[in-house]
Coordinates of C-alpha atoms and ligand atoms in Angstrom, one line a residue:
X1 CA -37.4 18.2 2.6
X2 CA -36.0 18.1 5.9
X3 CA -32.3 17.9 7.5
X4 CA -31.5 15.1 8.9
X5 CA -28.9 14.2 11.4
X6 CA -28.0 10.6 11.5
X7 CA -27.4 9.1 14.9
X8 CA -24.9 5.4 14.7
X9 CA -24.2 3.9 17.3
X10 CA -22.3 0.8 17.3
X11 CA -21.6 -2.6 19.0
X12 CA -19.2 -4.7 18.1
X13 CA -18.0 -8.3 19.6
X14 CA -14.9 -9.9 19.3
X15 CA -13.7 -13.4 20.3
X16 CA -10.7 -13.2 22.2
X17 CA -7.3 -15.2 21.5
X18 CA -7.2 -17.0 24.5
X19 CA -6.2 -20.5 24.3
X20 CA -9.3 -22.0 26.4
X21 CA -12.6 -21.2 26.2
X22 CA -14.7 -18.5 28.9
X23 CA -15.6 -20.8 31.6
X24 CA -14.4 -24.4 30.8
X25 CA -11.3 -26.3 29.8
X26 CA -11.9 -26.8 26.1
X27 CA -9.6 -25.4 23.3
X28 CA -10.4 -22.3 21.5
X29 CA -10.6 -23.3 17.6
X30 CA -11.0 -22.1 14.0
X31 CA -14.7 -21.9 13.5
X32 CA -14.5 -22.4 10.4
X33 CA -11.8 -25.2 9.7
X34 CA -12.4 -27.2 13.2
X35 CA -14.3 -30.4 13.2
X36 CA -17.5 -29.6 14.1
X37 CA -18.4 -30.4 17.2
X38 CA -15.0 -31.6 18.2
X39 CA -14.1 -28.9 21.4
X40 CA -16.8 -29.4 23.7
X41 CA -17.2 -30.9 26.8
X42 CA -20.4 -31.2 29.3
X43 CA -19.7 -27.2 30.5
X44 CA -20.0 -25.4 27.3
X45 CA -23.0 -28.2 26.0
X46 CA -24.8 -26.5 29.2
X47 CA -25.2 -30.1 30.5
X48 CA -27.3 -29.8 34.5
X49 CA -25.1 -29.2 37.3
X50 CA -22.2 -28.2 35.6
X51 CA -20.0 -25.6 37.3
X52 CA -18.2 -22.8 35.2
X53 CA -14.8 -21.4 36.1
X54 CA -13.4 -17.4 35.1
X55 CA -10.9 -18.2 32.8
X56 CA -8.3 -15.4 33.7
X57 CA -6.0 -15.2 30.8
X58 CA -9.9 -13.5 29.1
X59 CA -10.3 -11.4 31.8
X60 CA -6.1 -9.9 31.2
X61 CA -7.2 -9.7 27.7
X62 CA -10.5 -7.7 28.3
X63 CA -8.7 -5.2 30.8
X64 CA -6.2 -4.4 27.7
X65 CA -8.6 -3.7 25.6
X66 CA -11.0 -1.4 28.4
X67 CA -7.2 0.4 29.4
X68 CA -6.5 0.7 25.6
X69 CA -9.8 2.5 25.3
X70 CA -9.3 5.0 27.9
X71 CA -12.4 3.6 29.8
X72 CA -12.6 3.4 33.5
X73 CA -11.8 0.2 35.3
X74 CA -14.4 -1.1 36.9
X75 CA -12.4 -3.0 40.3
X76 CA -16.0 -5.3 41.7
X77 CA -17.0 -7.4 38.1
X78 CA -20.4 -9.0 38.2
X79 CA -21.4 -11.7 35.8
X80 CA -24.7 -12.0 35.3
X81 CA -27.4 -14.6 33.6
X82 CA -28.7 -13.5 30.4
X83 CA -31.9 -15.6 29.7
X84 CA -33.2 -16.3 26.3
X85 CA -33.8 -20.2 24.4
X86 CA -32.1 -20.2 21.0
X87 CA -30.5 -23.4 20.0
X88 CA -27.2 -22.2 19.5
X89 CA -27.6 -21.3 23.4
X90 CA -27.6 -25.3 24.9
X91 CA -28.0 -23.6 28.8
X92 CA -31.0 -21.3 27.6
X93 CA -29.0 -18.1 29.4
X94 CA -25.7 -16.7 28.0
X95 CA -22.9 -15.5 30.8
X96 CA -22.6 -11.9 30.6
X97 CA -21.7 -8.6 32.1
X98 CA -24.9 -6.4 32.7
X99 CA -24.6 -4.3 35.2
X100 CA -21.4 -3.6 36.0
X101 CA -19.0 -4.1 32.9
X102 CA -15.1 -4.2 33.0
X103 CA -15.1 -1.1 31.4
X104 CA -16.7 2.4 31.2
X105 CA -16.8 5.9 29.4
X106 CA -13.7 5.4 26.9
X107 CA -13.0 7.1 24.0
X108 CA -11.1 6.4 20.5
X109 CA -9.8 8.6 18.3
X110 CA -11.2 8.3 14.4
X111 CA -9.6 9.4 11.0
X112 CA -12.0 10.3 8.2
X113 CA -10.8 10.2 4.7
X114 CA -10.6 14.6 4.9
X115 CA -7.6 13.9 7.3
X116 CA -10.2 15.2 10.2
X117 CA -9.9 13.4 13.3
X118 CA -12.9 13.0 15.4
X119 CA -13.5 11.6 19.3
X120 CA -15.7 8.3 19.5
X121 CA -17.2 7.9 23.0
X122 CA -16.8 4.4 24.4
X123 CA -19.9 3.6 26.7
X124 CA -18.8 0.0 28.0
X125 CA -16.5 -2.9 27.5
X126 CA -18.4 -6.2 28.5
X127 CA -17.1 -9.8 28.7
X128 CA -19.8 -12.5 27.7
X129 CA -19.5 -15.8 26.0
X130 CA -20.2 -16.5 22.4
X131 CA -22.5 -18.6 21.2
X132 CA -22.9 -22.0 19.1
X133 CA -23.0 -21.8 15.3
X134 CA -26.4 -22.9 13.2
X135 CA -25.9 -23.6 9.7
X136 CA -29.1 -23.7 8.3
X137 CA -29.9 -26.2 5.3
X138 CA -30.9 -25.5 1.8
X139 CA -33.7 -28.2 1.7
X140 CA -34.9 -27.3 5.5
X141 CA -33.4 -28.0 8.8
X142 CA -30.0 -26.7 10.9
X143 CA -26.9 -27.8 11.8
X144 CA -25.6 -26.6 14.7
X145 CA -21.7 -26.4 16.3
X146 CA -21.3 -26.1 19.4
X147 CA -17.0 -25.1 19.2
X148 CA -17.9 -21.8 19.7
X149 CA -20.1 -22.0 22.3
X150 CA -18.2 -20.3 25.5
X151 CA -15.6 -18.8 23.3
X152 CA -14.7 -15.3 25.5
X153 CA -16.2 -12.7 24.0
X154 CA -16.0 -9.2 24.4
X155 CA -18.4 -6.7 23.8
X156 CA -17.5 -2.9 22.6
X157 CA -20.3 -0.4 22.8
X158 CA -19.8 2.5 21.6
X159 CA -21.6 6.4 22.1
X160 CA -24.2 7.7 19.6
X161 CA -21.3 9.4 18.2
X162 CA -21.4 8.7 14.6
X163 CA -23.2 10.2 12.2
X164 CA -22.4 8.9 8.7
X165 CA -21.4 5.5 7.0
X166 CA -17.8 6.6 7.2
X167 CA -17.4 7.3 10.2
X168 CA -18.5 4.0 11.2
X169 CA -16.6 2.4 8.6
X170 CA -13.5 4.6 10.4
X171 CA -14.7 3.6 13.8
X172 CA -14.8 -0.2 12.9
X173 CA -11.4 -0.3 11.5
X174 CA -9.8 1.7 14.6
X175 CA -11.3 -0.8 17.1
X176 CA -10.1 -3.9 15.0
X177 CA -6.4 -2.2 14.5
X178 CA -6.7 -1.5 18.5
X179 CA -7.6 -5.5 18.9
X180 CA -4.9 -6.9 16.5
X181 CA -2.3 -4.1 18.2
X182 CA -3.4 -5.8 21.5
X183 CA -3.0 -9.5 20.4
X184 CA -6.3 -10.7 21.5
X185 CA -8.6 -10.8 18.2
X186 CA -7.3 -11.5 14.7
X187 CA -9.7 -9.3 13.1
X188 CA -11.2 -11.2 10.4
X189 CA -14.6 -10.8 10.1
X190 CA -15.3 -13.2 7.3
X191 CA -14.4 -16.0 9.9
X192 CA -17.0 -14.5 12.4
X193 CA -14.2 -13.3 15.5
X194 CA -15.2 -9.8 14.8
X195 CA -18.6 -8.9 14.3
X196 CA -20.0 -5.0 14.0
X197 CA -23.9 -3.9 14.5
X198 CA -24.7 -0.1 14.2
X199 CA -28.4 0.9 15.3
X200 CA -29.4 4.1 13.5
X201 CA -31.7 6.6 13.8
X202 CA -32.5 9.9 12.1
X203 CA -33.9 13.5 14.1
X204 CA -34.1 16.6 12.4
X205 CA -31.0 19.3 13.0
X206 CA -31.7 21.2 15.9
X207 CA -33.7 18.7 17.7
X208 CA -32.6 16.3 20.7
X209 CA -35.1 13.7 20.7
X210 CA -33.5 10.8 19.2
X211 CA -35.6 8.9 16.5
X212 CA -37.0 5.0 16.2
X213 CA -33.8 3.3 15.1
X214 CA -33.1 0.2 13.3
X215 CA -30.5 -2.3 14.2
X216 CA -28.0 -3.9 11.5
X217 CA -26.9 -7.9 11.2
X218 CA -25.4 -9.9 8.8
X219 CA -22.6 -7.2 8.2
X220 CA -19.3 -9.4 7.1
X221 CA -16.9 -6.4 6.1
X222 CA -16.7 -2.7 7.2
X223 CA -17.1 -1.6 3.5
X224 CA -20.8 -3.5 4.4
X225 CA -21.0 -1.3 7.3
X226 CA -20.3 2.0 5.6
X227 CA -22.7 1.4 2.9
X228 CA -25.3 -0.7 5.4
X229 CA -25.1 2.8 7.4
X230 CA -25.6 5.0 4.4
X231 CA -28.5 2.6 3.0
X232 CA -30.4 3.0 6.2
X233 CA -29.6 6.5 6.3
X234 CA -31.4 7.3 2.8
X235 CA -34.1 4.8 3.6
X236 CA -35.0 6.6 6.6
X237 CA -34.9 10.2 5.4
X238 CA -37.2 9.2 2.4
X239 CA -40.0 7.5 5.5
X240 CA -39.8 10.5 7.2
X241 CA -39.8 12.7 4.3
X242 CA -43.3 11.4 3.3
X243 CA -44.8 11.6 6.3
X244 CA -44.0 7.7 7.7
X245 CA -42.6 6.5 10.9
X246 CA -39.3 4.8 11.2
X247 CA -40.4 1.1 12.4
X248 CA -37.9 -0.2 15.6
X249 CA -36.7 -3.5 13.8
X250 CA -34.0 -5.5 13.2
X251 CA -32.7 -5.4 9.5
X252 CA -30.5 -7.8 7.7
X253 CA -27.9 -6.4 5.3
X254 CA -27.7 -7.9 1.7
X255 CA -24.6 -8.4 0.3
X256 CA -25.3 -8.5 -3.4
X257 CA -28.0 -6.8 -3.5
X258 CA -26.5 -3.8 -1.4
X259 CA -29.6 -3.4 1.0
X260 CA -31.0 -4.0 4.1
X261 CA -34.6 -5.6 5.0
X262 CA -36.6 -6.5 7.3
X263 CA -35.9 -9.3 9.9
X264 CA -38.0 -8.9 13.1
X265 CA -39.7 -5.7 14.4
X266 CA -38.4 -5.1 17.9
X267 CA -41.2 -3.0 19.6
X268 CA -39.7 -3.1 23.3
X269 CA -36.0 -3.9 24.6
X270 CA -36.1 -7.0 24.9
X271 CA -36.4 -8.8 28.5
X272 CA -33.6 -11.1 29.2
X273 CA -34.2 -11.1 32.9
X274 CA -31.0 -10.4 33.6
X275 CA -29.7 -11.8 37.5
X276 CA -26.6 -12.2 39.0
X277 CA -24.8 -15.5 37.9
X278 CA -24.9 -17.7 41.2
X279 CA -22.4 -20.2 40.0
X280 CA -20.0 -17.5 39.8
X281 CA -18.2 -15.4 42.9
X282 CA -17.5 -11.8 41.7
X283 CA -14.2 -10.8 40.2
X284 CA -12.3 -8.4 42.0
X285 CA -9.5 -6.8 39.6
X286 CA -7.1 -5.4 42.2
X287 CA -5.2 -2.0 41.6
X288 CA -1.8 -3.8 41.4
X289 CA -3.7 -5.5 38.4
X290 CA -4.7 -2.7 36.3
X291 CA -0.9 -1.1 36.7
X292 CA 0.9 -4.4 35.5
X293 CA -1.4 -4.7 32.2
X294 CA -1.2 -0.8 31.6
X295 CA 2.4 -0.8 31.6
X296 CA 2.3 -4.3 29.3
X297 CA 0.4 -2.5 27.1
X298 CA 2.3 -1.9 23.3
X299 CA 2.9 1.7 21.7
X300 CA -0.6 2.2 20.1
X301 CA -1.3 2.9 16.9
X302 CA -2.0 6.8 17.2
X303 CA 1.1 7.2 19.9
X304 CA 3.4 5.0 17.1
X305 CA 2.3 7.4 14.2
X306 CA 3.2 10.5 16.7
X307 CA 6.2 8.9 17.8
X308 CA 7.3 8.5 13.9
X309 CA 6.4 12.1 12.9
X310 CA 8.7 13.4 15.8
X311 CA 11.6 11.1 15.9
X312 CA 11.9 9.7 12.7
X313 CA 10.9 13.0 10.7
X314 CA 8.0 11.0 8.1
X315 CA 5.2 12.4 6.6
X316 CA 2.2 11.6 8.1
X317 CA 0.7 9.3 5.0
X318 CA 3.9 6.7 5.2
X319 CA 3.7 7.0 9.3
X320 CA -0.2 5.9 9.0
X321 CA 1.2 2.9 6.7
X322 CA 3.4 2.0 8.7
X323 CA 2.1 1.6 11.7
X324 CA -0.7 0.6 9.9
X325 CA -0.6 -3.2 11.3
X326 CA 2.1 -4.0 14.6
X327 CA 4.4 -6.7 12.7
X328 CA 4.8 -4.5 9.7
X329 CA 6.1 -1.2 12.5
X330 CA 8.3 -3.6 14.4
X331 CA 9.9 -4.9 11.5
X332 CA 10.5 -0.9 10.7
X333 CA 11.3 -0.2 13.7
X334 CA 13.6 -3.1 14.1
X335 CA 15.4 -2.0 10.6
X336 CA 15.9 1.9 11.7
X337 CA 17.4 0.8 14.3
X338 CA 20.5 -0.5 12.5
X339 CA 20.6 1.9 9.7
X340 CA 20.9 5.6 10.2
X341 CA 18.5 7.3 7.7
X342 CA 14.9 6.2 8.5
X343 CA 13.2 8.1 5.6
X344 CA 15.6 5.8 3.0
X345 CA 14.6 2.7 5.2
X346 CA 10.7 4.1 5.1
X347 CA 10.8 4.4 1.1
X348 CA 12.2 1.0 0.6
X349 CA 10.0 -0.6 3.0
X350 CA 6.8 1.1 1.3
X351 CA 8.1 0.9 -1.9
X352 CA 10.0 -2.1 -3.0
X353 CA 9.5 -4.6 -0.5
X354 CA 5.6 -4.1 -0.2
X355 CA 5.9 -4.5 -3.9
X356 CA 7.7 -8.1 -3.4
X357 CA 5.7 -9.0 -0.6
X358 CA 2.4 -8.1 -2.8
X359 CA 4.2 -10.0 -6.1
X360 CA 4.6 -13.3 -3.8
X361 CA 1.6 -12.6 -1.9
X362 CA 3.9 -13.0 1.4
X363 CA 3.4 -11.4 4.5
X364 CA 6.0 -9.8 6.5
X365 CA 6.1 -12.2 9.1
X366 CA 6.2 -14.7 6.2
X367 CA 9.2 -13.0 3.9
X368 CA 12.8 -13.9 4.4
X369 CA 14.1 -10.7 4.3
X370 CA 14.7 -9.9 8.0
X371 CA 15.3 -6.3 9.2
X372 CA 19.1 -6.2 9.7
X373 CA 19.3 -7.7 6.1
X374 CA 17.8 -4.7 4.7
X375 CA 19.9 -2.4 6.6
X376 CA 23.0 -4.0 5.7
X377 CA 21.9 -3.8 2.1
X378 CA 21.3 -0.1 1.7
X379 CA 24.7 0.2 3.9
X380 CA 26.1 -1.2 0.9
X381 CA 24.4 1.7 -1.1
X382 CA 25.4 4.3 1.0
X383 CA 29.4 3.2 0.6
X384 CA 28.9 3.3 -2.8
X385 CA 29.4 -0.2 -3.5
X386 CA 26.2 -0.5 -4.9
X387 CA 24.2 1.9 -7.0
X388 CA 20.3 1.9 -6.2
X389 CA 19.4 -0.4 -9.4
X390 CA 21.6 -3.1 -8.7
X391 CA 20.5 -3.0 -5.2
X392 CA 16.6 -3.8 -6.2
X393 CA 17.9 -6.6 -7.9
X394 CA 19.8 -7.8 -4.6
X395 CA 17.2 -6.9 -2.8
X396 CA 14.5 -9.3 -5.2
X397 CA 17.4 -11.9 -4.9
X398 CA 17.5 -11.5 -1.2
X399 CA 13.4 -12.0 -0.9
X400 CA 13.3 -15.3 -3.2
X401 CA 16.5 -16.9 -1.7
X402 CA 17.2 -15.5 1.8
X403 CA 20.3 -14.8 1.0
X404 CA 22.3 -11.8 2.8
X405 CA 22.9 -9.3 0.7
X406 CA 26.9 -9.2 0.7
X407 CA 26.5 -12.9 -0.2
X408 CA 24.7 -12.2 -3.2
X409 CA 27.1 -9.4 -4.4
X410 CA 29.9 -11.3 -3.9
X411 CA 28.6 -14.3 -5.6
X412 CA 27.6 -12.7 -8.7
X413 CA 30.3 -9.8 -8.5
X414 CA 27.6 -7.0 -8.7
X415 CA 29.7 -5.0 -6.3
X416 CA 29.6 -1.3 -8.1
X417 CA 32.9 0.1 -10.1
X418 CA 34.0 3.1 -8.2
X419 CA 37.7 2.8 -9.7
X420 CA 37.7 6.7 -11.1
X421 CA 40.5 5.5 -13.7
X422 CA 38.6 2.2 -14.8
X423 CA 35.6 4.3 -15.6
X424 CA 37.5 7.3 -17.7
X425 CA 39.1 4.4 -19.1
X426 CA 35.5 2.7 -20.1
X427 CA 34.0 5.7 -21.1
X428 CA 37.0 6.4 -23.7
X429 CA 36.4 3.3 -25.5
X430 CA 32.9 3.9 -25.9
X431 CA 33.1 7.3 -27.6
X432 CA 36.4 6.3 -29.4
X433 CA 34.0 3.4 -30.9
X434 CA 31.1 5.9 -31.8
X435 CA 32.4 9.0 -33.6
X436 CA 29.6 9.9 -35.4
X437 CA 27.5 10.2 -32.4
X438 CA 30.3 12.1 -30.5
X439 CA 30.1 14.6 -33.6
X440 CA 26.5 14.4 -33.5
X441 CA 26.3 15.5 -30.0
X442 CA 29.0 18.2 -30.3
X443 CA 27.0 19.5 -32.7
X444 CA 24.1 20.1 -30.6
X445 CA 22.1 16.8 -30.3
X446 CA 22.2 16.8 -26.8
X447 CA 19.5 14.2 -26.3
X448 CA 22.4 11.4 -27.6
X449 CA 24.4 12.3 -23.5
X450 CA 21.8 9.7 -22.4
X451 CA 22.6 7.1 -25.3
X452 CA 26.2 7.4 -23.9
X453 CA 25.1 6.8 -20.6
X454 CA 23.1 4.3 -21.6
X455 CA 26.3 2.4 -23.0
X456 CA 28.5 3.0 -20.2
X457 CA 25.9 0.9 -18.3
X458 CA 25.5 -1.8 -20.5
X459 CA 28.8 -2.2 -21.0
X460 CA 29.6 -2.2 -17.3
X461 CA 26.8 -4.6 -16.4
X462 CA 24.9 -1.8 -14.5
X463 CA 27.9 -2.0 -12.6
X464 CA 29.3 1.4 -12.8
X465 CA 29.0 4.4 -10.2
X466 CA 26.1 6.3 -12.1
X467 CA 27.4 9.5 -10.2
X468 CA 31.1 9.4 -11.2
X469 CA 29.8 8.0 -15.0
X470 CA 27.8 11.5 -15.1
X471 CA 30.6 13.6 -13.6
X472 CA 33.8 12.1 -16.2
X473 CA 31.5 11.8 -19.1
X474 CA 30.8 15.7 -18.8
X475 CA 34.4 15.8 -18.8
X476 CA 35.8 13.4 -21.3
X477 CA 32.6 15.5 -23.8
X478 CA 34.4 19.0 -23.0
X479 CA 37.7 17.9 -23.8
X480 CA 36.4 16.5 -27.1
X481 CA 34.9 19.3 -27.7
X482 CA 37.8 21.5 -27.2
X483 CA 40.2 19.6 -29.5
X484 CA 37.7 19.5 -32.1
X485 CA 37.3 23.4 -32.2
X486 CA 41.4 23.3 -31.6
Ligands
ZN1 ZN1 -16.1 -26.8 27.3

């Protein structure tokens, strides 16, 4: 058998956020919940004599994501026509960048699973428009939608850098963390605004020559794409093991089945006869431009995870999680700013109120908890007037009613007993009322210190300082056991 190196790579489109379609008027809307055929109008039906017009908020929106790539700016932008009849395509030809995209020779930076990080090339950053949306019918015929049709879209190509299902899989989720970072693509594939397609090929190690590859659809998840990947990958290997050639084709992915097959053989790049678009000048993106959204740009997810390590003094694994999506590290951010010891804020965050937010299946944006509110709670920790356990339940109380956490405490009197005299005093009564244990433990039974604890607590209401309990019940124990050997 033969070693084979896989060769992936990957393009992936994504609608952008903008409010108005590409080159008309007409409202951007959910593809899925929208009316069907309900935010149209005669420019994106394709209607004769129609005249399309750059919508420029797509364009800002493209250059963030080519400057967030590390690609080169491209400063003269030509659309061109794309010719091909579909009828999810009412004009017949599809608005595109051919030859001279927004964006070229980027890069990303990839984490695989080993904690190895690996560079991604980035060949070119396109804009286009997207298509309609056919629907076909069990019993024979199609629907079609044309909502979506002129939606800005932008197209990602990346290097043959990739060489196994998880990288890809890696590579997909960067560039959809990048894009929801960015604010111009939500990200969720199972509503069609993100769609990935890796060709792959195989060549033996050593060689140069790249091999017939196969081109993915129909991939709704990047857990699809990682195995979709790996799938082709064996299915090659085992062609070329025999003695067969790799056929160029299209393959669909199947979901429950877990394999691809055959959709269209694809013997020559296809021949859209590209030209210039004549209806539309080109684009100039001036200088002054590319400066104003580079400096707009947010902190990115790799600089926010550096940027934690350094000044906040995390471990990698809770930086990655936390900057794992940008609402979740602002509301961090936001919260170690009014509270001194980041690391406490980080293990709270992670641990309890992901916890709540999972229980109430909230998001952070969604929870009522707000970033000063936590602060002011584990200030209350910190003084000592409340010991970690009371301040879960404040904190649970604070997530269900919005309350702020001194309101709570005062309300139902939680605040913590720190009165040194009132907690000798409580701890006296309770080993006054249990001799035999006291006995018990003075003659050796040392487990029954916990029991003690345990009723100092209850008896306090969780109330007391579990630091001063431990300290003068260590105390109030020697003394006893000095007058019992008195
Ligand atoms: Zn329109």
């Amino acid at each position: 058998m033969t070693n084979y190196e896989p060769i992936i790579g990957i393009e992936l489109h994504a609608e952008l956020m903008t409010n108005s379609k590409m080159f008309c008027g007409c409202k951007v809307v959910d593809s899925v919940e929208a009316e069907p055929n309900t935010a149209v109008c005669p420019v994106c039906l394709g209607m004769p004599g129609m005249l399309p017009v750059i919508n420029k908020q797509a364009v800002a929106f493209a250059l963030r994501v080519a400057l967030a790539l590390n690609c080169t700016i491209q400063p003269h932008n030509i659309f061109a026509r794309k010719n091909y009849f579909y009828p999810d395509l009412p004009k017949a030809y599809q608005i595109s960048q051919y030859e001279l995209p927004i964006g070229t020779d980027g890069w990303v930076d990839i984490q695989l699973e080993s904690g190895e990080h690996k560079r991604i090339g980035i060949r070119r950053v396109h804009m286009e428009e997207d298509t309609g949306k056919l629907t076909h019918l069990d019993g024979g015929g199609s629907l079609v939608d044309y909502n979506r049709s002129g939606v800005p879209l932008l197209e990602i190509v990346s290097e043959p850098d990739i060489h196994s299902g998880e990288e890809a899989r890696a590579y997909g989720l960067k560039i959809r963390q990048i894009l929801r970072y960015l604010g111009v693509n939500s990200g969720d594939m199972e509503k069609g605004v993100l769609r990935v397609e890796p060709n792959i090929s195989l060549r033996p190690v050593g060689t140069t020559a790249f091999g017939k590859r196969t081109e993915l659809k129909n991939l709704n998840s990047f857990k699809a794409l990682a195995d979709g990947a790996a799938y082709e990958i064996a299915r090659q290997a085992e062609i070329l093991d025999a003695g067969g050639a790799v056929v160029q084709e299209t393959r669909g992915w199947h979901d429950t089945k877990r394999i691809t097959f055959s959709q269209r053989s694809k013997e020559e790049a296809e021949d859209y006869r590209y030209f210039p678009e004549p209806d539309l000048p080109p684009l100039h993106i001036s200088d002054e431009w590319i400066v104003q959204v580079q400096a707009g740009l947010p902190e990115l997810p790799d600089a926010k995870i550096a940027h934690y390590l350094a000044d906040y003094g995390l471990s990698e694994y809770d930086a990655r999680v936390l900057a794992e999506e940008r609402e979740v590290a602002a509301w961090f951010e936001e919260a170690a700013a009014h509270f001194p010891d980041a690391k406490t804020i980080t293990n709270w965050v992670l641990n309890n109120l992901f916890q709540l937010m999972n229980e109430h299946k909230q998001t952070i944006g969604e929870m009522q908890v707000t970033p000063t509110g936590l602060a002011e709670l584990l200030q209350l920790v910190a003084d000592n007037t409340l010991n970690n356990n009371t301040a879960k339940e404040v904190l649970a109380d604070m997530f269900t009613t919005g309350e702020s956490a001194k309101a709570i405490v005062a309300a139902k009197g939680l605040a913590q007993i720190s009165d040194e005299d009132a907690i000798a005093a409580l701890i006296a009564t309770i080993l006054d009322q249990n001799p035999n244990q006291v006995t018990a433990y003075l003659n050796g039974k040392e487990q029954l210190r916990g029991w003690f604890v345990g009723q100092i607590m209850r008896t306090s209401q969780g109330k007391a300082n579990p630091a001063l309990v431990n300290t003068l019940l260590t105390t109030q124990l020697a003394q006893r056991r000095l007058s019992d050997e008195a």
